[in-house]
PDB file of C-alpha atoms in Angstrom:
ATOM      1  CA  UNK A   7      78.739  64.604  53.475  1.00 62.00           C
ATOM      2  CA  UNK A   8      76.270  63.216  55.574  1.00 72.00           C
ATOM      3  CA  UNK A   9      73.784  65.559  57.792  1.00 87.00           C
ATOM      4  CA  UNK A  10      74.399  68.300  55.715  1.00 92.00           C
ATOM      5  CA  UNK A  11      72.084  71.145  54.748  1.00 95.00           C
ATOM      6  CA  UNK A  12      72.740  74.552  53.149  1.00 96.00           C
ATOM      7  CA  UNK A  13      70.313  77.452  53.998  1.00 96.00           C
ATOM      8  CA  UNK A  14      69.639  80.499  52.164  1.00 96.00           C
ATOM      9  CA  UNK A  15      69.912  83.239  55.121  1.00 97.00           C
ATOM     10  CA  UNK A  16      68.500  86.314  53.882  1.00 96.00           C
ATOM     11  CA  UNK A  17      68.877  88.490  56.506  1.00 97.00           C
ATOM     12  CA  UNK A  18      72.723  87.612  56.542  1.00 97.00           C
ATOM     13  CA  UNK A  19      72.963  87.801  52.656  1.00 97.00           C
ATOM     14  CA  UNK A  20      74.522  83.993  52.708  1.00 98.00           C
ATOM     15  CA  UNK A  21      74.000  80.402  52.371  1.00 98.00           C
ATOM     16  CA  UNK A  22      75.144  78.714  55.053  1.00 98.00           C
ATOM     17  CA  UNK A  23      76.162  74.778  55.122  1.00 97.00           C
ATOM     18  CA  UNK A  24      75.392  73.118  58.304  1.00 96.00           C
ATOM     19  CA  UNK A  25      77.091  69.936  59.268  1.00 93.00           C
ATOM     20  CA  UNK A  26      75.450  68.435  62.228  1.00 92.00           C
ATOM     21  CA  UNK A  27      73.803  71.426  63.275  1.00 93.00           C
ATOM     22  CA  UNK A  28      76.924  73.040  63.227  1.00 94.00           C
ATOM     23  CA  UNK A  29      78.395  75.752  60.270  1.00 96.00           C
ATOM     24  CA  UNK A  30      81.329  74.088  58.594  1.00 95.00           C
ATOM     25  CA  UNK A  31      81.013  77.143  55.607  1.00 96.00           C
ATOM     26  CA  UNK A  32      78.735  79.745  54.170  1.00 98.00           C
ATOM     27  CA  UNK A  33      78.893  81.934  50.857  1.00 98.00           C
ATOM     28  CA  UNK A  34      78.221  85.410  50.861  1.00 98.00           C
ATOM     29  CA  UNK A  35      76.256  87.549  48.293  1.00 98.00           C
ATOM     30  CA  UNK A  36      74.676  89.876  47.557  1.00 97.00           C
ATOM     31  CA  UNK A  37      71.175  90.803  45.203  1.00 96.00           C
ATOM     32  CA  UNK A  38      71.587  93.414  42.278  1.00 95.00           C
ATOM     33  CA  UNK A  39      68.153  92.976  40.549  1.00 90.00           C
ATOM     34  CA  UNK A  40      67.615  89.923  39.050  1.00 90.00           C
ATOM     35  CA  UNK A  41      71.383  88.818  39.746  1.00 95.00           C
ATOM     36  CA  UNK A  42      73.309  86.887  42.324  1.00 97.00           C
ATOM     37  CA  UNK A  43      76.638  88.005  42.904  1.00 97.00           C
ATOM     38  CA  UNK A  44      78.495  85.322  44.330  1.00 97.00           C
ATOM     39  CA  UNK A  45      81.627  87.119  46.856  1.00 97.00           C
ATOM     40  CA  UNK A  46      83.565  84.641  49.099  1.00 97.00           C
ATOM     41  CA  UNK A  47      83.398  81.709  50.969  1.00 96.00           C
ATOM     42  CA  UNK A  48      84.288  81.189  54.235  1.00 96.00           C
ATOM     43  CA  UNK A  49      85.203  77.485  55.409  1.00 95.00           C
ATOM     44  CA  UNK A  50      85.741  76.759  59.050  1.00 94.00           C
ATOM     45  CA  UNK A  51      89.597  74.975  59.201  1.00 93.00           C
ATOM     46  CA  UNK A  52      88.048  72.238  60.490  1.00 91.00           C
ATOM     47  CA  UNK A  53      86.000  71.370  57.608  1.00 91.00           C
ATOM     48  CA  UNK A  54      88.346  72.270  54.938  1.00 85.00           C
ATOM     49  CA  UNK A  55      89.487  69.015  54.179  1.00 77.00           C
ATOM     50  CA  UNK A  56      85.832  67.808  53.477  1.00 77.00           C
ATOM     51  CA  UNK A  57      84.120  68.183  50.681  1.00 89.00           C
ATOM     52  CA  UNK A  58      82.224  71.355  52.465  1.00 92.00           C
ATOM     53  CA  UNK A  59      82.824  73.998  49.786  1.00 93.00           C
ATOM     54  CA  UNK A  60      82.356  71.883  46.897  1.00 94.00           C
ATOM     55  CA  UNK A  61      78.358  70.986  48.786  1.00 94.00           C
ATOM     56  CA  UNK A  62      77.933  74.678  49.006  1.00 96.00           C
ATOM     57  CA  UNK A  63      78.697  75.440  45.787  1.00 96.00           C
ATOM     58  CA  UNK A  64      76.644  73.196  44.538  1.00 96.00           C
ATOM     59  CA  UNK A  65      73.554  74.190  46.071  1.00 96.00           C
ATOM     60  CA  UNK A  66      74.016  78.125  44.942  1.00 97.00           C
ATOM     61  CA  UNK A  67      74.399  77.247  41.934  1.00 97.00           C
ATOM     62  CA  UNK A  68      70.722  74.772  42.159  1.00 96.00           C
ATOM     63  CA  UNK A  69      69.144  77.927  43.944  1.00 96.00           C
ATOM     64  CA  UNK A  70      70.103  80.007  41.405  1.00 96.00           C
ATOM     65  CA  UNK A  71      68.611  77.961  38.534  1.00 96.00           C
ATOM     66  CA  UNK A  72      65.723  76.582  40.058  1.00 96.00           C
ATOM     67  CA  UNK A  73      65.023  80.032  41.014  1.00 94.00           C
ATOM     68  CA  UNK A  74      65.986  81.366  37.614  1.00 95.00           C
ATOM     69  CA  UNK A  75      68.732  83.945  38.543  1.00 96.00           C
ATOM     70  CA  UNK A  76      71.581  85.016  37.042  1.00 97.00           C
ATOM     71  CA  UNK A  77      74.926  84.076  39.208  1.00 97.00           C
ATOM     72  CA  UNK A  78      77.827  86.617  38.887  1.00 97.00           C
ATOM     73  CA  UNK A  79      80.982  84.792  40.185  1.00 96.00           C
ATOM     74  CA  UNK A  80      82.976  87.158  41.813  1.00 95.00           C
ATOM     75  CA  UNK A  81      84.239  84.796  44.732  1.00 94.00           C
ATOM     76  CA  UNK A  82      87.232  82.700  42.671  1.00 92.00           C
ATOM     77  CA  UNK A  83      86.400  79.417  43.705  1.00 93.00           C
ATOM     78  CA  UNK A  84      82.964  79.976  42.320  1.00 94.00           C
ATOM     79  CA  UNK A  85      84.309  81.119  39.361  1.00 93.00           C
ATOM     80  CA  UNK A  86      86.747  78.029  38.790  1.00 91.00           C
ATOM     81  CA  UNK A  87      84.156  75.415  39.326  1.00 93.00           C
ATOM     82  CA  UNK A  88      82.137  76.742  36.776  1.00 93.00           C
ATOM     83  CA  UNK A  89      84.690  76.983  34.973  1.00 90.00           C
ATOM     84  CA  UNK A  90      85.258  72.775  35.297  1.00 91.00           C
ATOM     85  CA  UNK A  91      81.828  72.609  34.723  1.00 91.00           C
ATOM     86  CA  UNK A  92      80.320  73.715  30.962  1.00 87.00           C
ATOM     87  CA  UNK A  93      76.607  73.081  32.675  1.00 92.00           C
ATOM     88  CA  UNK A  94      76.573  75.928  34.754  1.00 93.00           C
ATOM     89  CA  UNK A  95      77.921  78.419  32.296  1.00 92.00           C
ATOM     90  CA  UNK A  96      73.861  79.559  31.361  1.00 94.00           C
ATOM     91  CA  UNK A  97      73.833  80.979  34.904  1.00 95.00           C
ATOM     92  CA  UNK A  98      76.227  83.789  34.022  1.00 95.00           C
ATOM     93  CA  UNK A  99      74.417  85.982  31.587  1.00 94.00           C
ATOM     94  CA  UNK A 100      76.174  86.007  27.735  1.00 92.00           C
ATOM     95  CA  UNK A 101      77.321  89.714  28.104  1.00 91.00           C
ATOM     96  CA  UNK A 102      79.128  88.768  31.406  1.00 91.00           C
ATOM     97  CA  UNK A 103      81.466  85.862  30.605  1.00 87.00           C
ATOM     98  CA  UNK A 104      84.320  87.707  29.151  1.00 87.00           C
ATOM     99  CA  UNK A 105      84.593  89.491  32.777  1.00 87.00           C
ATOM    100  CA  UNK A 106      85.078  85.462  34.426  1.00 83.00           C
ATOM    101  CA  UNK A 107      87.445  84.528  32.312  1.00 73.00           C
ATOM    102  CA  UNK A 108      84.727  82.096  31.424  1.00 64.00           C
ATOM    103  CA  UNK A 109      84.232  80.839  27.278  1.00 55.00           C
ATOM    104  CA  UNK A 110      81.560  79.153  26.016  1.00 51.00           C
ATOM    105  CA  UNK A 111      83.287  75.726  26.534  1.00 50.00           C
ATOM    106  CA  UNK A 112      83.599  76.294  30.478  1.00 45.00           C
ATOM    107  CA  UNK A 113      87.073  76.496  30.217  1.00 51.00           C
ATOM    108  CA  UNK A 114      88.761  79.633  31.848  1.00 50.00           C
ATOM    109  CA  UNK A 115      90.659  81.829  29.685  1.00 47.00           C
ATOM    110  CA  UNK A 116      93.092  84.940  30.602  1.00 48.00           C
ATOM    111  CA  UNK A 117      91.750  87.973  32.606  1.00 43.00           C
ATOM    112  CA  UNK A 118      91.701  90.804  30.549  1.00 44.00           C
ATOM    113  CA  UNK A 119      92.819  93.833  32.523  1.00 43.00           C
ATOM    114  CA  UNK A 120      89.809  96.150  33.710  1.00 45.00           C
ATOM    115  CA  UNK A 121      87.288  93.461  32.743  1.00 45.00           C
ATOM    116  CA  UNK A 122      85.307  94.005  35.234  1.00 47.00           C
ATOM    117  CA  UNK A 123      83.884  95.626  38.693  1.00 47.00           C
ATOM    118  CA  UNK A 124      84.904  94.924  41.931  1.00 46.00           C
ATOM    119  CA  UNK A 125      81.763  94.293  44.091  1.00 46.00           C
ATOM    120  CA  UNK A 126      81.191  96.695  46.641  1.00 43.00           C
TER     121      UNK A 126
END
């Protein structure tokens, strides 16, 4: 996507993809020590068709290893393309990828009832 560029907006606990100075999407999160908890993503209808939320995605998930943080993926579509994607599976921490539905291969498995906290 050209003239795109995700920012990290701390104050608004989100990283925000601009397309031509304007938002097409951001991610929301929030900090719980050393983790990122990934929560939802919010695509503007007009960019939906674009490859907007796959972009954003993929620049969490470089923050979060270049900055060396665990990523908790409670936002689904998070959670799915790591899922697709076996080389992002070391940001979820070992103990947590039962709760994601996420096995060692990448590949999603079944939801185990009560596996897991809904973020506040």
């Amino acid at each position: 996507m050209a003239n795109a560029t995700v920012y990290n907006n701390h104050l608004h606990s989100r990283f925000e993809l601009f397309v031509n100075g304007t938002m097409a999407a951001y991610l929301q999160y929030e900090m719980h020590g050393g983790e990122l908890w990934a929560l939802r993503i919010i695509v503007d209808p007009a960019y939906r068709q674009r490859t907007a939320e796959t972009l954003l995605i993929e620049e969490v998930l470089a923050d979060a290893r270049r900055s060396r943080i665990a990523l908790l993926p409670f936002c689904p579509r998070t959670r799915a393309y790591i899922a697709a994607r076996p080389e992002y599976l070391p940001l979820i921490p070992r103990q947590h990828r039962a709760r994601f539905a996420v096995s060692a291969t990448g590949k999603r498995t079944r939801l185990r009832p009560g596996a897991g906290p809904v973020p506040r």
